PDB file of C-alpha atoms in Angstrom:
ATOM      1  CA  MET J 972     -75.879 -17.534  21.327  1.00 86.00           C
ATOM      2  CA  LYS J 973     -76.787 -17.062  17.687  1.00 94.00           C
ATOM      3  CA  LYS J 974     -73.573 -17.225  15.678  1.00 97.00           C
ATOM      4  CA  CYS J 975     -70.417 -19.356  15.881  1.00 98.00           C
ATOM      5  CA  LEU J 976     -67.156 -19.500  13.932  1.00 97.00           C
ATOM      6  CA  ILE J 977     -65.420 -22.887  13.768  1.00 97.00           C
ATOM      7  CA  VAL J 978     -61.652 -22.647  13.213  1.00 96.00           C
ATOM      8  CA  GLU J 979     -60.217 -25.864  11.786  1.00 95.00           C
ATOM      9  CA  ASN J 980     -56.471 -26.483  11.743  1.00 93.00           C
ATOM     10  CA  ILE J 981     -55.971 -28.101   8.354  1.00 91.00           C
ATOM     11  CA  HIS J 982     -52.888 -29.937   9.609  1.00 90.00           C
ATOM     12  CA  LYS J 983     -55.080 -32.011  11.949  1.00 89.00           C
ATOM     13  CA  LYS J 984     -56.703 -34.867  10.035  1.00 87.00           C
ATOM     14  CA  GLU J 985     -59.730 -35.035  12.326  1.00 92.00           C
ATOM     15  CA  ALA J 986     -60.496 -31.331  12.247  1.00 94.00           C
ATOM     16  CA  GLU J 987     -62.738 -31.150   9.173  1.00 93.00           C
ATOM     17  CA  GLN J 988     -64.848 -34.185  10.055  1.00 94.00           C
ATOM     18  CA  LEU J 989     -65.232 -33.080  13.669  1.00 96.00           C
ATOM     19  CA  GLY J 990     -66.037 -29.568  12.488  1.00 96.00           C
ATOM     20  CA  ASP J 991     -68.901 -30.933  10.419  1.00 96.00           C
ATOM     21  CA  SER J 992     -70.244 -32.825  13.443  1.00 97.00           C
ATOM     22  CA  ILE J 993     -70.029 -29.785  15.699  1.00 97.00           C
ATOM     23  CA  GLY J 994     -71.599 -27.616  13.010  1.00 97.00           C
ATOM     24  CA  ALA J 995     -74.549 -29.993  12.677  1.00 97.00           C
ATOM     25  CA  PHE J 996     -74.958 -30.048  16.464  1.00 97.00           C
ATOM     26  CA  LEU J 997     -75.007 -26.244  16.655  1.00 97.00           C
ATOM     27  CA  LYS J 998     -77.467 -25.896  13.789  1.00 97.00           C
ATOM     28  CA  LYS J 999     -79.881 -28.156  15.687  1.00 96.00           C
ATOM     29  CA  HIS J1000     -79.695 -25.548  18.442  1.00 96.00           C
ATOM     30  CA  ASP J1001     -80.526 -22.749  15.961  1.00 97.00           C
ATOM     31  CA  ILE J1002     -76.982 -21.384  15.911  1.00 97.00           C
ATOM     32  CA  ALA J1003     -75.618 -20.122  12.588  1.00 97.00           C
ATOM     33  CA  VAL J1004     -72.201 -21.597  11.768  1.00 97.00           C
ATOM     34  CA  SER J1005     -69.335 -20.393   9.588  1.00 96.00           C
ATOM     35  CA  TYR J1006     -65.965 -22.088   9.040  1.00 95.00           C
ATOM     36  CA  TYR J1007     -62.383 -20.922   8.759  1.00 94.00           C
ATOM     37  CA  ARG J1008     -59.681 -23.369   7.677  1.00 92.00           C
ATOM     38  CA  LEU J1009     -56.440 -22.309   9.346  1.00 90.00           C
ATOM     39  CA  ASP J1010     -53.207 -22.998   7.490  1.00 85.00           C
ATOM     40  CA  LYS J1011     -50.693 -20.551   8.979  1.00 75.00           C
ATOM     41  CA  CYS J1012     -51.249 -18.834  12.306  1.00 64.00           C
ATOM     42  CA  ASN J1013     -50.251 -15.409  10.965  1.00 64.00           C
ATOM     43  CA  GLU J1014     -53.203 -15.422   8.586  1.00 66.00           C
ATOM     44  CA  GLU J1015     -56.109 -13.147   9.464  1.00 71.00           C
ATOM     45  CA  SER J1016     -59.704 -14.136  10.053  1.00 72.00           C
ATOM     46  CA  THR J1017     -62.705 -12.005  10.993  1.00 81.00           C
ATOM     47  CA  PHE J1018     -63.815 -12.835  14.517  1.00 93.00           C
ATOM     48  CA  SER J1019     -66.113  -9.880  15.154  1.00 93.00           C
ATOM     49  CA  GLY J1020     -69.820 -10.555  14.937  1.00 94.00           C
ATOM     50  CA  ASN J1021     -69.573 -14.072  16.391  1.00 97.00           C
ATOM     51  CA  ASP J1022     -70.967 -15.001  19.797  1.00 97.00           C
ATOM     52  CA  PHE J1023     -68.285 -17.648  20.322  1.00 98.00           C
ATOM     53  CA  VAL J1024     -65.539 -19.484  18.460  1.00 98.00           C
ATOM     54  CA  VAL J1025     -64.776 -23.207  18.419  1.00 98.00           C
ATOM     55  CA  THR J1026     -61.178 -24.209  17.698  1.00 97.00           C
ATOM     56  CA  LEU J1027     -60.213 -27.652  16.415  1.00 96.00           C
ATOM     57  CA  GLY J1028     -56.477 -28.207  16.803  1.00 94.00           C
ATOM     58  CA  GLY J1029     -53.838 -27.884  19.471  1.00 92.00           C
ATOM     59  CA  ASP J1030     -52.756 -25.049  21.725  1.00 92.00           C
ATOM     60  CA  GLY J1031     -51.373 -23.128  18.732  1.00 93.00           C
ATOM     61  CA  THR J1032     -54.854 -22.915  17.216  1.00 94.00           C
ATOM     62  CA  VAL J1033     -56.198 -21.609  20.520  1.00 96.00           C
ATOM     63  CA  LEU J1034     -53.459 -18.947  20.672  1.00 96.00           C
ATOM     64  CA  TYR J1035     -54.404 -17.778  17.188  1.00 95.00           C
ATOM     65  CA  ALA J1036     -58.095 -17.503  18.061  1.00 96.00           C
ATOM     66  CA  ALA J1037     -57.488 -15.958  21.486  1.00 97.00           C
ATOM     67  CA  ARG J1038     -55.541 -13.037  20.004  1.00 96.00           C
ATOM     68  CA  GLY J1039     -58.357 -12.318  17.564  1.00 95.00           C
ATOM     69  CA  CYS J1040     -61.248 -12.859  19.973  1.00 97.00           C
ATOM     70  CA  ALA J1041     -59.983 -11.015  23.063  1.00 97.00           C
ATOM     71  CA  PRO J1042     -60.572  -7.464  21.720  1.00 96.00           C
ATOM     72  CA  TYR J1043     -64.240  -8.337  21.146  1.00 96.00           C
ATOM     73  CA  GLY J1044     -64.811 -10.277  24.375  1.00 97.00           C
ATOM     74  CA  ILE J1045     -65.627 -13.435  22.396  1.00 98.00           C
ATOM     75  CA  PRO J1046     -65.179 -16.741  24.276  1.00 98.00           C
ATOM     76  CA  VAL J1047     -63.178 -19.565  22.706  1.00 98.00           C
ATOM     77  CA  PHE J1048     -64.323 -23.197  23.018  1.00 98.00           C
ATOM     78  CA  PRO J1049     -61.040 -25.103  22.412  1.00 96.00           C
ATOM     79  CA  VAL J1050     -61.289 -28.773  21.410  1.00 96.00           C
ATOM     80  CA  ASN J1051     -57.900 -30.449  21.794  1.00 93.00           C
ATOM     81  CA  LEU J1052     -56.637 -32.341  18.747  1.00 92.00           C
ATOM     82  CA  GLY J1053     -52.984 -31.777  19.624  1.00 80.00           C
ATOM     83  CA  GLU J1054     -50.586 -33.453  22.018  1.00 75.00           C
ATOM     84  CA  PHE J1055     -49.962 -31.316  25.097  1.00 66.00           C
ATOM     85  CA  GLY J1056     -53.228 -29.442  25.463  1.00 71.00           C
ATOM     86  CA  PHE J1057     -52.433 -27.095  28.364  1.00 85.00           C
ATOM     87  CA  ILE J1058     -54.798 -24.478  26.899  1.00 91.00           C
ATOM     88  CA  ALA J1059     -57.112 -26.581  24.735  1.00 89.00           C
ATOM     89  CA  GLY J1060     -59.026 -27.963  27.690  1.00 86.00           C
ATOM     90  CA  VAL J1061     -61.967 -29.679  25.936  1.00 93.00           C
ATOM     91  CA  GLN J1062     -61.274 -33.259  24.916  1.00 90.00           C
ATOM     92  CA  LYS J1063     -62.688 -34.617  21.657  1.00 90.00           C
ATOM     93  CA  VAL J1064     -64.523 -37.438  23.460  1.00 92.00           C
ATOM     94  CA  THR J1065     -66.466 -34.979  25.643  1.00 93.00           C
ATOM     95  CA  TRP J1066     -67.028 -32.054  23.262  1.00 96.00           C
ATOM     96  CA  GLU J1067     -70.777 -32.612  22.901  1.00 96.00           C
ATOM     97  CA  LYS J1068     -71.421 -32.747  26.651  1.00 96.00           C
ATOM     98  CA  ASP J1069     -69.159 -29.761  27.296  1.00 96.00           C
ATOM     99  CA  LEU J1070     -70.573 -27.709  24.427  1.00 97.00           C
ATOM    100  CA  LEU J1071     -74.134 -28.296  25.617  1.00 97.00           C
ATOM    101  CA  ALA J1072     -73.124 -27.238  29.139  1.00 97.00           C
ATOM    102  CA  PHE J1073     -71.556 -24.083  27.687  1.00 97.00           C
ATOM    103  CA  LEU J1074     -74.665 -23.235  25.667  1.00 97.00           C
ATOM    104  CA  GLU J1075     -76.809 -23.745  28.768  1.00 96.00           C
ATOM    105  CA  GLY J1076     -74.604 -21.439  30.812  1.00 95.00           C
ATOM    106  CA  LYS J1077     -73.280 -24.217  33.036  1.00 95.00           C
ATOM    107  CA  LEU J1078     -69.690 -24.083  31.749  1.00 95.00           C
ATOM    108  CA  ILE J1079     -68.381 -20.574  32.272  1.00 94.00           C
ATOM    109  CA  PRO J1080     -65.413 -19.185  30.272  1.00 96.00           C
ATOM    110  CA  VAL J1081     -62.276 -18.491  32.290  1.00 95.00           C
ATOM    111  CA  GLY J1082     -60.422 -15.206  31.807  1.00 96.00           C
ATOM    112  CA  ARG J1083     -56.675 -15.484  31.130  1.00 96.00           C
ATOM    113  CA  ASN J1084     -54.398 -12.440  31.223  1.00 96.00           C
ATOM    114  CA  MET J1085     -52.557 -11.487  28.044  1.00 98.00           C
ATOM    115  CA  ILE J1086     -49.549  -9.353  27.144  1.00 98.00           C
ATOM    116  CA  GLN J1087     -49.455  -6.325  24.891  1.00 98.00           C
ATOM    117  CA  VAL J1088     -46.347  -6.032  22.707  1.00 98.00           C
ATOM    118  CA  ASP J1089     -45.278  -2.854  20.916  1.00 98.00           C
ATOM    119  CA  VAL J1090     -42.083  -2.489  18.888  1.00 98.00           C
ATOM    120  CA  ILE J1091     -40.592   0.993  18.605  1.00 98.00           C
ATOM    121  CA  HIS J1092     -38.233   1.775  15.707  1.00 96.00           C
ATOM    122  CA  ALA J1093     -36.778   5.285  15.304  1.00 95.00           C
ATOM    123  CA  GLY J1094     -39.477   6.652  17.589  1.00 95.00           C
ATOM    124  CA  ASN J1095     -42.365   5.043  15.681  1.00 97.00           C
ATOM    125  CA  THR J1096     -44.491   2.021  16.577  1.00 97.00           C
ATOM    126  CA  ILE J1097     -43.928  -0.476  13.754  1.00 97.00           C
ATOM    127  CA  PHE J1098     -45.638  -3.502  15.326  1.00 97.00           C
ATOM    128  CA  SER J1099     -48.392  -3.990  17.882  1.00 97.00           C
ATOM    129  CA  SER J1100     -50.073  -7.185  19.031  1.00 96.00           C
ATOM    130  CA  ASN J1101     -51.575  -8.907  22.017  1.00 97.00           C
ATOM    131  CA  GLY J1102     -50.438 -12.397  23.010  1.00 97.00           C
ATOM    132  CA  LEU J1103     -51.667 -15.134  25.296  1.00 97.00           C
ATOM    133  CA  ASN J1104     -48.434 -17.087  25.766  1.00 97.00           C
ATOM    134  CA  ASP J1105     -45.279 -15.047  25.311  1.00 98.00           C
ATOM    135  CA  ILE J1106     -42.960 -12.754  23.415  1.00 98.00           C
ATOM    136  CA  VAL J1107     -39.588 -14.236  22.449  1.00 98.00           C
ATOM    137  CA  ILE J1108     -36.605 -12.180  21.306  1.00 97.00           C
ATOM    138  CA  THR J1109     -33.816 -14.121  19.600  1.00 95.00           C
ATOM    139  CA  SER J1110     -31.142 -13.690  16.956  1.00 91.00           C
ATOM    140  CA  GLN J1111     -32.161 -14.007  13.324  1.00 87.00           C
ATOM    141  CA  VAL J1112     -29.088 -16.222  12.942  1.00 82.00           C
ATOM    142  CA  GLY J1113     -28.907 -19.404  14.981  1.00 76.00           C
ATOM    143  CA  ALA J1114     -26.304 -19.902  17.717  1.00 75.00           C
ATOM    144  CA  GLN J1115     -25.464 -16.197  18.036  1.00 86.00           C
ATOM    145  CA  THR J1116     -25.871 -14.116  21.173  1.00 91.00           C
ATOM    146  CA  LEU J1117     -27.605 -10.768  21.562  1.00 93.00           C
ATOM    147  CA  LEU J1118     -26.859  -7.864  23.882  1.00 94.00           C
ATOM    148  CA  LEU J1119     -30.088  -6.647  25.466  1.00 95.00           C
ATOM    149  CA  GLN J1120     -30.851  -4.049  28.089  1.00 96.00           C
ATOM    150  CA  VAL J1121     -33.876  -4.842  30.230  1.00 96.00           C
ATOM    151  CA  VAL J1122     -35.757  -2.059  32.021  1.00 97.00           C
ATOM    152  CA  TYR J1123     -38.711  -2.446  34.393  1.00 97.00           C
ATOM    153  CA  ASN J1124     -40.743   0.663  35.213  1.00 95.00           C
ATOM    154  CA  HIS J1125     -37.831   2.810  34.050  1.00 91.00           C
ATOM    155  CA  ALA J1126     -35.425   1.006  36.430  1.00 95.00           C
ATOM    156  CA  PRO J1127     -32.565  -0.660  34.491  1.00 95.00           C
ATOM    157  CA  LEU J1128     -32.069  -4.294  35.438  1.00 93.00           C
ATOM    158  CA  GLY J1129     -28.778  -4.573  33.597  1.00 90.00           C
ATOM    159  CA  LEU J1130     -27.346  -5.921  30.362  1.00 93.00           C
ATOM    160  CA  PHE J1131     -28.306  -9.407  29.273  1.00 92.00           C
ATOM    161  CA  LYS J1132     -25.919 -11.196  26.947  1.00 93.00           C
ATOM    162  CA  ALA J1133     -27.821 -14.302  25.839  1.00 92.00           C
ATOM    163  CA  ASP J1134     -29.251 -16.211  22.902  1.00 93.00           C
ATOM    164  CA  GLY J1135     -32.505 -14.466  23.694  1.00 94.00           C
ATOM    165  CA  ILE J1136     -35.157 -13.524  26.226  1.00 97.00           C
ATOM    166  CA  ILE J1137     -38.658 -14.854  26.815  1.00 98.00           C
ATOM    167  CA  VAL J1138     -41.363 -12.826  28.551  1.00 98.00           C
ATOM    168  CA  ALA J1139     -44.320 -15.086  29.302  1.00 98.00           C
ATOM    169  CA  THR J1140     -47.709 -14.775  30.927  1.00 97.00           C
ATOM    170  CA  ALA J1141     -48.726 -17.232  33.618  1.00 96.00           C
ATOM    171  CA  THR J1142     -50.523 -19.190  30.880  1.00 96.00           C
ATOM    172  CA  GLY J1143     -47.372 -19.183  28.741  1.00 96.00           C
ATOM    173  CA  SER J1144     -45.122 -20.259  31.604  1.00 96.00           C
ATOM    174  CA  THR J1145     -45.685 -23.900  30.606  1.00 93.00           C
ATOM    175  CA  ALA J1146     -44.534 -23.274  27.019  1.00 93.00           C
ATOM    176  CA  TYR J1147     -41.093 -22.165  25.764  1.00 95.00           C
ATOM    177  CA  SER J1148     -40.283 -20.466  29.074  1.00 96.00           C
ATOM    178  CA  VAL J1149     -40.353 -23.661  31.123  1.00 94.00           C
ATOM    179  CA  SER J1150     -38.184 -25.476  28.573  1.00 93.00           C
ATOM    180  CA  ALA J1151     -35.612 -22.685  29.010  1.00 94.00           C
ATOM    181  CA  GLY J1152     -35.599 -23.150  32.791  1.00 94.00           C
ATOM    182  CA  GLY J1153     -38.370 -20.768  33.832  1.00 95.00           C
ATOM    183  CA  PRO J1154     -40.872 -21.508  36.619  1.00 95.00           C
ATOM    184  CA  ILE J1155     -44.354 -22.930  36.137  1.00 95.00           C
ATOM    185  CA  ILE J1156     -46.863 -20.303  37.291  1.00 95.00           C
ATOM    186  CA  ASP J1157     -50.436 -20.970  38.337  1.00 94.00           C
ATOM    187  CA  PRO J1158     -52.525 -19.455  35.488  1.00 91.00           C
ATOM    188  CA  GLU J1159     -54.774 -17.699  37.994  1.00 90.00           C
ATOM    189  CA  LEU J1160     -51.764 -15.725  39.246  1.00 91.00           C
ATOM    190  CA  ASP J1161     -51.342 -12.303  37.658  1.00 92.00           C
ATOM    191  CA  ALA J1162     -47.641 -12.261  36.733  1.00 96.00           C
ATOM    192  CA  PHE J1163     -45.077 -12.035  33.961  1.00 96.00           C
ATOM    193  CA  VAL J1164     -41.958 -14.188  33.943  1.00 97.00           C
ATOM    194  CA  LEU J1165     -38.750 -13.141  32.183  1.00 97.00           C
ATOM    195  CA  THR J1166     -36.564 -16.112  31.245  1.00 96.00           C
ATOM    196  CA  PRO J1167     -33.148 -15.720  29.595  1.00 95.00           C
ATOM    197  CA  VAL J1168     -32.249 -18.212  26.860  1.00 94.00           C
ATOM    198  CA  ASN J1169     -28.730 -19.597  27.264  1.00 90.00           C
ATOM    199  CA  SER J1170     -27.388 -16.605  29.147  1.00 87.00           C
ATOM    200  CA  PHE J1171     -23.660 -15.887  28.881  1.00 86.00           C
ATOM    201  CA  SER J1172     -23.625 -15.387  32.669  1.00 80.00           C
ATOM    202  CA  LEU J1173     -24.810 -17.966  35.189  1.00 79.00           C
ATOM    203  CA  SER J1174     -25.871 -15.126  37.502  1.00 79.00           C
ATOM    204  CA  VAL J1175     -28.770 -14.204  35.196  1.00 84.00           C
ATOM    205  CA  ARG J1176     -31.840 -16.047  36.464  1.00 91.00           C
ATOM    206  CA  PRO J1177     -35.543 -16.038  35.603  1.00 94.00           C
ATOM    207  CA  LEU J1178     -37.472 -13.132  37.132  1.00 95.00           C
ATOM    208  CA  VAL J1179     -41.174 -12.824  38.007  1.00 96.00           C
ATOM    209  CA  PHE J1180     -42.770  -9.374  37.661  1.00 96.00           C
ATOM    210  CA  ASN J1181     -45.972  -7.601  38.560  1.00 95.00           C
ATOM    211  CA  PRO J1182     -47.643  -7.182  35.137  1.00 95.00           C
ATOM    212  CA  GLU J1183     -49.068  -3.809  36.105  1.00 96.00           C
ATOM    213  CA  GLY J1184     -45.611  -2.417  35.350  1.00 96.00           C
ATOM    214  CA  GLU J1185     -43.848  -1.965  32.014  1.00 97.00           C
ATOM    215  CA  LEU J1186     -40.993  -4.078  30.719  1.00 97.00           C
ATOM    216  CA  SER J1187     -38.874  -2.670  27.910  1.00 97.00           C
ATOM    217  CA  ILE J1188     -36.133  -4.562  26.106  1.00 97.00           C
ATOM    218  CA  HIS J1189     -33.569  -2.540  24.145  1.00 97.00           C
ATOM    219  CA  ILE J1190     -31.547  -4.066  21.293  1.00 96.00           C
ATOM    220  CA  LEU J1191     -27.933  -2.918  21.788  1.00 95.00           C
ATOM    221  CA  PRO J1192     -24.977  -2.972  19.380  1.00 92.00           C
ATOM    222  CA  TRP J1193     -23.115  -6.276  19.448  1.00 86.00           C
ATOM    223  CA  ARG J1194     -21.461  -8.681  17.031  1.00 81.00           C
ATOM    224  CA  ASN J1195     -24.941  -9.714  15.924  1.00 72.00           C
ATOM    225  CA  GLN J1196     -26.900  -6.703  14.665  1.00 75.00           C
ATOM    226  CA  LYS J1197     -30.238  -8.343  13.823  1.00 86.00           C
ATOM    227  CA  ALA J1198     -32.860  -9.982  15.983  1.00 94.00           C
ATOM    228  CA  VAL J1199     -36.469 -11.106  15.736  1.00 96.00           C
ATOM    229  CA  ALA J1200     -39.357 -10.820  18.176  1.00 97.00           C
ATOM    230  CA  THR J1201     -42.080 -13.452  17.934  1.00 97.00           C
ATOM    231  CA  VAL J1202     -45.472 -13.322  19.663  1.00 97.00           C
ATOM    232  CA  ASP J1203     -46.972 -16.684  20.668  1.00 97.00           C
ATOM    233  CA  GLY J1204     -44.532 -18.430  18.331  1.00 94.00           C
ATOM    234  CA  GLN J1205     -46.655 -17.208  15.417  1.00 94.00           C
ATOM    235  CA  LEU J1206     -46.198 -13.491  14.725  1.00 94.00           C
ATOM    236  CA  PRO J1207     -42.571 -12.513  13.928  1.00 95.00           C
ATOM    237  CA  VAL J1208     -41.200  -9.011  13.495  1.00 96.00           C
ATOM    238  CA  GLU J1209     -37.605  -8.171  12.561  1.00 96.00           C
ATOM    239  CA  LEU J1210     -35.579  -6.045  14.980  1.00 96.00           C
ATOM    240  CA  THR J1211     -32.377  -4.095  14.611  1.00 94.00           C
ATOM    241  CA  VAL J1212     -30.049  -2.129  16.886  1.00 94.00           C
ATOM    242  CA  THR J1213     -31.775   0.692  18.878  1.00 94.00           C
ATOM    243  CA  ASP J1214     -35.222  -0.917  18.528  1.00 96.00           C
ATOM    244  CA  VAL J1215     -37.204  -1.191  21.765  1.00 98.00           C
ATOM    245  CA  VAL J1216     -39.765  -3.892  22.609  1.00 98.00           C
ATOM    246  CA  ILE J1217     -42.301  -2.659  25.163  1.00 98.00           C
ATOM    247  CA  ILE J1218     -44.321  -5.265  27.055  1.00 98.00           C
ATOM    248  CA  THR J1219     -47.344  -4.419  29.177  1.00 98.00           C
ATOM    249  CA  LYS J1220     -50.482  -6.132  30.378  1.00 98.00           C
ATOM    250  CA  ALA J1221     -53.163  -6.252  27.686  1.00 97.00           C
ATOM    251  CA  SER J1222     -56.401  -4.461  28.460  1.00 96.00           C
ATOM    252  CA  GLN J1223     -58.515  -7.471  27.450  1.00 96.00           C
ATOM    253  CA  LYS J1224     -58.420 -11.047  28.692  1.00 97.00           C
ATOM    254  CA  ALA J1225     -58.725 -14.208  26.636  1.00 97.00           C
ATOM    255  CA  LEU J1226     -61.972 -16.002  27.494  1.00 98.00           C
ATOM    256  CA  LEU J1227     -61.416 -19.766  27.353  1.00 97.00           C
ATOM    257  CA  VAL J1228     -63.959 -22.514  27.959  1.00 96.00           C
ATOM    258  CA  GLY J1229     -62.862 -25.631  29.833  1.00 91.00           C
ATOM    259  CA  CYS J1230     -59.528 -24.170  30.952  1.00 88.00           C
ATOM    260  CA  THR J1231     -60.183 -24.637  34.657  1.00 85.00           C
ATOM    261  CA  ILE J1232     -57.484 -24.822  37.283  1.00 88.00           C
ATOM    262  CA  ASP J1233     -58.388 -28.492  37.817  1.00 87.00           C
ATOM    263  CA  ASN J1234     -57.688 -29.232  34.151  1.00 83.00           C
ATOM    264  CA  PHE J1235     -54.418 -27.295  34.349  1.00 87.00           C
ATOM    265  CA  TYR J1236     -53.052 -29.376  37.208  1.00 87.00           C
ATOM    266  CA  ALA J1237     -54.396 -32.576  35.664  1.00 83.00           C
ATOM    267  CA  ALA J1238     -52.405 -31.711  32.529  1.00 81.00           C
ATOM    268  CA  LEU J1239     -49.288 -31.112  34.631  1.00 85.00           C
ATOM    269  CA  ARG J1240     -49.666 -34.452  36.393  1.00 84.00           C
ATOM    270  CA  SER J1241     -50.174 -36.243  33.093  1.00 78.00           C
ATOM    271  CA  LYS J1242     -47.677 -34.472  30.851  1.00 76.00           C
ATOM    272  CA  LEU J1243     -44.887 -34.087  33.417  1.00 77.00           C
ATOM    273  CA  ASN J1244     -45.379 -37.542  34.890  1.00 76.00           C
ATOM    274  CA  TRP J1245     -45.990 -36.392  38.450  1.00 76.00           C
ATOM    275  CA  ALA J1246     -46.494 -39.909  39.716  1.00 66.00           C
ATOM    276  CA  GLY J1247     -43.775 -40.153  42.337  1.00 62.00           C
ATOM    277  CA  GLY J1248     -42.671 -43.424  40.819  1.00 58.00           C
ATOM    278  CA  PRO J1249     -39.522 -44.496  38.961  1.00 58.00           C
ATOM    279  CA  HIS J1250     -40.590 -42.774  35.737  1.00 58.00           C
ATOM    280  CA  ALA J1251     -41.354 -39.381  37.329  1.00 52.00           C
TER     281      ALA J1251
END
């Protein structure tokens, strides 16, 4: 390990000071450090050439770094300065111990599956991105339904009249998908979950798919002619009638430090109040 990029979320008050402390620690271990101050998650940073990346923020900061690091096989060391912290598994009180263990090869990055999203307009690919959490398709105008056709491996599943559709990875199942009624999926399970948002029909339920297949979502003519697809809640692209959103499994995995299955279930117990008592 010779070079590290520290990504600081400028909206977190502690990020800059903690970044300085981590930078000083790494320099003592003969690791060159550069900094990137993240304002908006659709801004671009250069991740190539780094041996690892440290993120200082919440899960959103990790999502930003994971998308950029995955194509290069660069591990992300995510220090949690947010609230929920399902993905940012390193706590700020233990960063030094955990970072030393990582540098010594005792804390191994965990691979998390990602999605690949491609938007086809008039036969041309107008947008392409990987994502760690999800792809969400909704109306550009609030409180208006869309008419969507969902196809899996060229087999039509039917027409979905709803406020939108979420397709999440196992990692992203604890994000927007679960708030819309989708299942929580063990992050070590290789699966996609499709969750409708406020479906017009009660018969439309969340579906879990083998990610080795291809999901395609077609925007059909309806009262509302415009939609938007958003990757990881950060990368939006406008859609119109006849556009097709194709979702497949990304060829690269996100490499995350400290995101063990033990930490995942500890976060569930803590955040969802799995105590079995009167407040559960």
